[in-house]
Structures are given as C-alpha cells and as structure tokens.
Amino acid sequence: MSKEILLVEDNRVMQLLMTKMLSSRGYQVITAINGNHALKQLEKSPSIQLVLSDWMMPELNGIELCFRLKSPDYGRYIFFILLSGRDDDDSIVEGINAGADDFIAKETNINELDARLKAGFRTLELHNQLVAKNIELDRAYATIHQDLDSANALIRRMLPKQTSFPGVELHYTHIPSAQIGGDMLGCMQLDEEHVAVYLFDVAGHGVASALMSFAIQQSLSANTGTHSNVKRKKDTDPFYMLRDPSEVLARLNQSYLSQDNNNLYFTMVYAVLNIRNGTLSYASAGHPPMIWLQKQQQCSHFIEQGSFVAGMFDFASYKTEHVQLHHGDRIFLYSDGITEAESANNQQYSELGLKELVQKLAPQPINEQTETIVSIVKGWCGIEQFDDDISLLTFEWKGN
C-alpha cells in the first residue's frame, strides 16, 4: 500500500521540519494547518488512511479531529496518531479515549517515529485485507442467498396444483423456514378409483436436504412407466396394478440409502384413498402419526404406526394398514415443524396439542381449518418465522 501521511500541524516551521524528516524516510507527506483543513484534504485525497496530527491547533484541535475521524459516520478507516508536546499520563489517557491509535511526543527521535509509523501501516494493511475479504464474503453470501431463493421457488412450483378430485377435497399449507429445508407434500390421482397423498421430511436443512427432497418428489410423481414407484406393470388390461403403500416406501428406502456418510434420511407417510368406498391404505416411515377427524363421532384420534425412517437402514421393512373413512371424515398429514414448534418458555406444541386443536376446529370448513391451525400455532409460539419447515396437508372424503 502507499505510504501517504496527512500531517496536521499549525506551526509552519515544525510542519516543514517534519515533512523533510518523513520524506527522507520514503513517506509521501500531505499537510494541513488545522483540523478543518485536514478534513478537506482527506476529502480531496481518499487514499490517505494515516493521520499524524498535532494536539493544540486553532479552529479544530487534534482531539476534536480524532473524534470526527473515528466516528462511525465517517466514510473510511483512519489510523490516527496524536502528536503532542504533552506526554503526561492524563494527556495520553485523554488522547486514547478520543480514539487515537497511538500517542507520540514531539521530541521523539525520527527512528522511533519511523517505527511507529511502520507499525501503523502494518495495521492498516491488515485492516484493508480484512475489509477486502469481507467484501468477497458478502458477494459470495449474496450469490448463495440468490441460489437458495431460486431453490425455494423451485420447491414451491413442485407443490400440488390440482387439489380437487372426485369425492375428495384437499387443502395444504407449506411454509419454508428461513433456511431451505426438506419438507414436501403431494397428491396425485392414480386411476379412476384411487388418489394418493403423501408428506415427507428430509432430515436437516440446506442444499443437500433440498436436493434429496426434490429427487424423492420426482421419484413419486413419475407414476407411469417401467420405473414407477407407485404402479407395477402387468400384461393384461388395465396393464398395471397399484403398489401397496408399504412397497412404495420400501422402494424409496432402497433408492435413497445413505451413501458417503452424508447421513441424510427422511420420514414419510404415503396413503392411498379409494374414492368410491372410502378405504384408506397407508404406510409410515418413522413419520408423526396422521390425525383422523371423524365427523359423525365429532372426535379425533391418531393413526399411528411404528416403523423405521427411510434412507438409513437396508433391512427396514414397512407394512400397509387400512382404515375405513365415512362421509365427511378428514385426515391430517403434517411435519414435525408444527408439533416441535416451541413457545417462549421452551414448551413444544406437541402431537397431542395438534390433535386437540384439530378437534376444536372441526366445525370450520376444511380450507379455513388448515390455515387456522398454522395461524394458531404461530401465535402460540409468538413468532413471525418458524425455525423449521411447516407442512400440513388435509383431505376430506365427501363420499361416493
């Protein structure tokens, strides 16, 4: 870096003497006769970062100039050395308290002064390197932030567009956390009689979780062809048969077994509703229990299933179970971002709390109920942004 120094000295003789001495040591000296003049010189020469200033000067003295240059409002970092004939302890304390980086008595010999100036320039060089690194980091962060925003937008485009099927009304809420995460939900009509719904949650946050979420979603949405995870081809009409939910989870588990010690796994519930008779077939992979809101009985209860998470154990097995829905019954699938949301005193909302809330809001239309649940949980936590992704999918069987 350049060895520019702004010398602020009102005594012309002293100014000339010090300029000559400093120039002989290779410094480029710019002069000012008082603090106000120094501010103008600094404005005119933005490359100057080291100021060697006298204390006692008219208009704006050295202490007042130091306050100005060390103010957070000043536009650049200045290494400030206070130069004075006063070398008592009180004067030194006053100078340092004003923000001065060093304090030098006027009678100090040129060798010591030169050494102090070199130390000042070393400090400036380190500061400038740090600033440059911070600028690089800010640019990198901005790029990462833009990429994460794009990834979040992509995930939103993957959410279901069709939410109305014959005999089924479906609504969902998906709120990403501040970080990109791995929650995803979906629904699809498998054939004239069956609609599949699912919700999964990849462990952790960040790009790796989001990429795995994207891959799983693609594996499920491709519901035709030889490699379909939800249908199996056969040789006679209708040339396919639906895979049991347990088989769907088993295939996904084998496809996404953790490799390279990335420790990524996911929980999931996959369910198939027969829209003609209301039979719900389902399987779970370590996912929170579904909630079944029964209209006739006006009560809610869990549909639970003990099972392994997916993508972690090659020996994991899953089982398909069935429940019989009745007209107006609703099923709730959700991620643990809701049930593990915490209040100010570190209490979790809990699965039981969610089940009770579902029952309390049973009279509401299905679309209002879904949105109200998330709103109430957010108010209970007293937050504007959840720490984890929030996913809630609700569907109601209207009957045949």
Coordinates of N, CA, C and O in Angstrom, one line a residue, residues 155 159-160 171-177 181-186 198-202 213 269 287-288 332-339 354 370 373-374 386 388-394:
I155 N -39.0 -25.4 -5.3 CA -39.8 -26.2 -4.4 C -41.2 -25.8 -4.4 O -42.1 -26.7 -4.4
L159 N -45.2 -28.0 -5.5 CA -46.3 -28.3 -4.7 C -47.5 -28.6 -5.6 O -47.6 -28.1 -6.7
P160 N -48.5 -29.3 -5.1 CA -49.7 -29.7 -5.9 C -50.4 -28.5 -6.5 O -50.7 -27.5 -5.8
H171 N -56.6 -29.6 0.9 CA -56.0 -28.3 1.1 C -54.7 -28.5 1.9 O -54.5 -29.5 2.6
Y172 N -53.7 -27.6 1.7 CA -52.5 -27.7 2.3 C -51.8 -26.4 2.6 O -52.2 -25.4 2.0
T173 N -50.9 -26.4 3.5 CA -50.1 -25.2 3.8 C -48.6 -25.6 3.9 O -48.3 -26.6 4.5
H174 N -47.8 -24.9 3.2 CA -46.4 -25.2 3.2 C -45.6 -23.9 3.4 O -45.7 -23.0 2.5
I175 N -44.9 -23.8 4.5 CA -44.2 -22.6 4.8 C -42.7 -22.9 5.1 O -42.4 -23.6 6.1
P176 N -41.8 -22.5 4.1 CA -40.4 -22.8 4.3 C -39.9 -22.0 5.5 O -40.3 -20.9 5.8
S177 N -38.9 -22.6 6.2 CA -38.2 -21.8 7.3 C -37.2 -20.9 6.6 O -37.2 -20.7 5.4
G181 N -35.2 -26.1 3.3 CA -35.3 -27.4 4.0 C -35.7 -28.5 3.1 O -35.7 -28.4 1.9
G182 N -36.2 -29.6 3.8 CA -36.5 -30.8 3.0 C -38.0 -31.3 3.1 O -38.3 -32.4 2.8
D183 N -38.9 -30.4 3.6 CA -40.3 -30.8 3.6 C -40.9 -30.8 2.2 O -40.6 -30.0 1.4
M184 N -41.8 -31.8 2.0 CA -42.5 -31.8 0.7 C -43.8 -32.6 0.9 O -43.8 -33.5 1.7
L185 N -44.8 -32.2 0.2 CA -46.1 -32.9 0.2 C -46.6 -33.0 -1.2 O -46.2 -32.3 -2.1
G186 N -47.6 -33.9 -1.4 CA -48.1 -34.0 -2.7 C -49.4 -34.9 -2.7 O -49.7 -35.5 -1.8
Y198 N -49.3 -37.8 0.1 CA -48.0 -38.2 0.9 C -47.4 -36.9 1.4 O -47.7 -35.8 1.0
L199 N -46.6 -37.1 2.4 CA -45.9 -36.0 3.0 C -44.6 -36.6 3.6 O -44.6 -37.6 4.2
F200 N -43.4 -36.0 3.2 CA -42.2 -36.4 3.7 C -41.3 -35.3 4.2 O -41.5 -34.1 3.8
D201 N -40.4 -35.6 5.1 CA -39.5 -34.6 5.7 C -38.1 -35.1 5.7 O -37.8 -36.1 6.5
V202 N -37.2 -34.5 4.9 CA -35.8 -34.9 4.9 C -35.1 -34.3 6.0 O -35.3 -33.1 6.3
S213 N -35.0 -33.9 -1.3 CA -36.4 -33.7 -1.3 C -36.9 -33.6 -2.8 O -37.9 -34.2 -3.1
V269 N -45.1 -40.4 5.2 CA -46.3 -41.2 5.2 C -46.9 -41.2 3.8 O -46.9 -40.1 3.2
H287 N -42.7 -41.5 10.5 CA -43.3 -40.1 10.4 C -44.3 -39.9 11.6 O -44.8 -40.9 12.1
P288 N -44.5 -38.7 12.0 CA -45.5 -38.4 13.0 C -46.9 -39.0 12.6 O -47.2 -39.0 11.4
F332 N -55.3 -35.7 8.5 CA -54.3 -34.6 8.5 C -52.9 -35.3 8.5 O -52.6 -36.1 9.4
L333 N -52.1 -34.9 7.6 CA -50.7 -35.2 7.5 C -49.9 -34.0 7.8 O -50.3 -32.9 7.3
Y334 N -48.8 -34.1 8.5 CA -48.1 -32.9 8.9 C -46.6 -33.2 9.2 O -46.3 -34.4 9.4
S335 N -45.8 -32.2 9.2 CA -44.4 -32.4 9.5 C -44.2 -32.0 11.0 O -45.0 -31.3 11.6
D336 N -43.0 -32.4 11.5 CA -42.8 -32.1 12.9 C -42.4 -30.7 13.2 O -42.3 -30.3 14.4
G337 N -42.3 -29.9 12.1 CA -42.1 -28.4 12.3 C -43.3 -27.8 13.1 O -43.1 -26.8 13.8
I338 N -44.5 -28.4 13.0 CA -45.6 -27.9 13.7 C -45.6 -28.4 15.2 O -45.7 -27.6 16.1
T339 N -45.5 -29.7 15.4 CA -45.6 -30.2 16.7 C -44.3 -29.9 17.6 O -44.4 -30.0 18.8
L354 N -51.8 -30.7 18.8 CA -52.3 -30.6 17.5 C -53.6 -31.4 17.3 O -54.5 -30.9 16.7
T370 N -57.3 -25.6 7.9 CA -55.9 -25.8 7.7 C -55.1 -24.5 7.9 O -54.1 -24.5 8.6
I373 N -55.1 -23.5 11.8 CA -54.2 -24.3 12.6 C -52.8 -23.7 12.6 O -52.2 -23.5 13.7
V374 N -52.3 -23.4 11.4 CA -51.0 -22.8 11.3 C -50.9 -21.4 12.0 O -50.0 -21.1 12.7
F386 N -41.1 -19.5 11.5 CA -40.8 -20.8 12.1 C -39.4 -21.2 11.9 O -38.7 -20.8 10.9
D388 N -38.4 -24.2 11.7 CA -38.4 -25.4 10.8 C -39.4 -25.3 9.7 O -40.4 -24.4 9.9
D389 N -39.3 -26.1 8.7 CA -40.4 -26.0 7.6 C -41.7 -26.5 8.3 O -41.7 -27.3 9.1
I390 N -42.8 -25.9 7.8 CA -44.1 -26.2 8.2 C -44.9 -26.8 7.0 O -45.1 -26.1 6.0
S391 N -45.3 -28.0 7.2 CA -46.1 -28.6 6.1 C -47.4 -29.3 6.8 O -47.2 -30.0 7.7
L392 N -48.5 -29.0 6.2 CA -49.8 -29.5 6.7 C -50.7 -29.8 5.5 O -51.0 -28.9 4.7
L393 N -51.1 -31.1 5.4 CA -52.0 -31.5 4.3 C -53.2 -32.1 4.8 O -53.1 -33.0 5.7
T394 N -54.4 -31.6 4.4 CA -55.6 -32.1 4.9 C -56.5 -32.5 3.8 O -56.6 -31.8 2.8

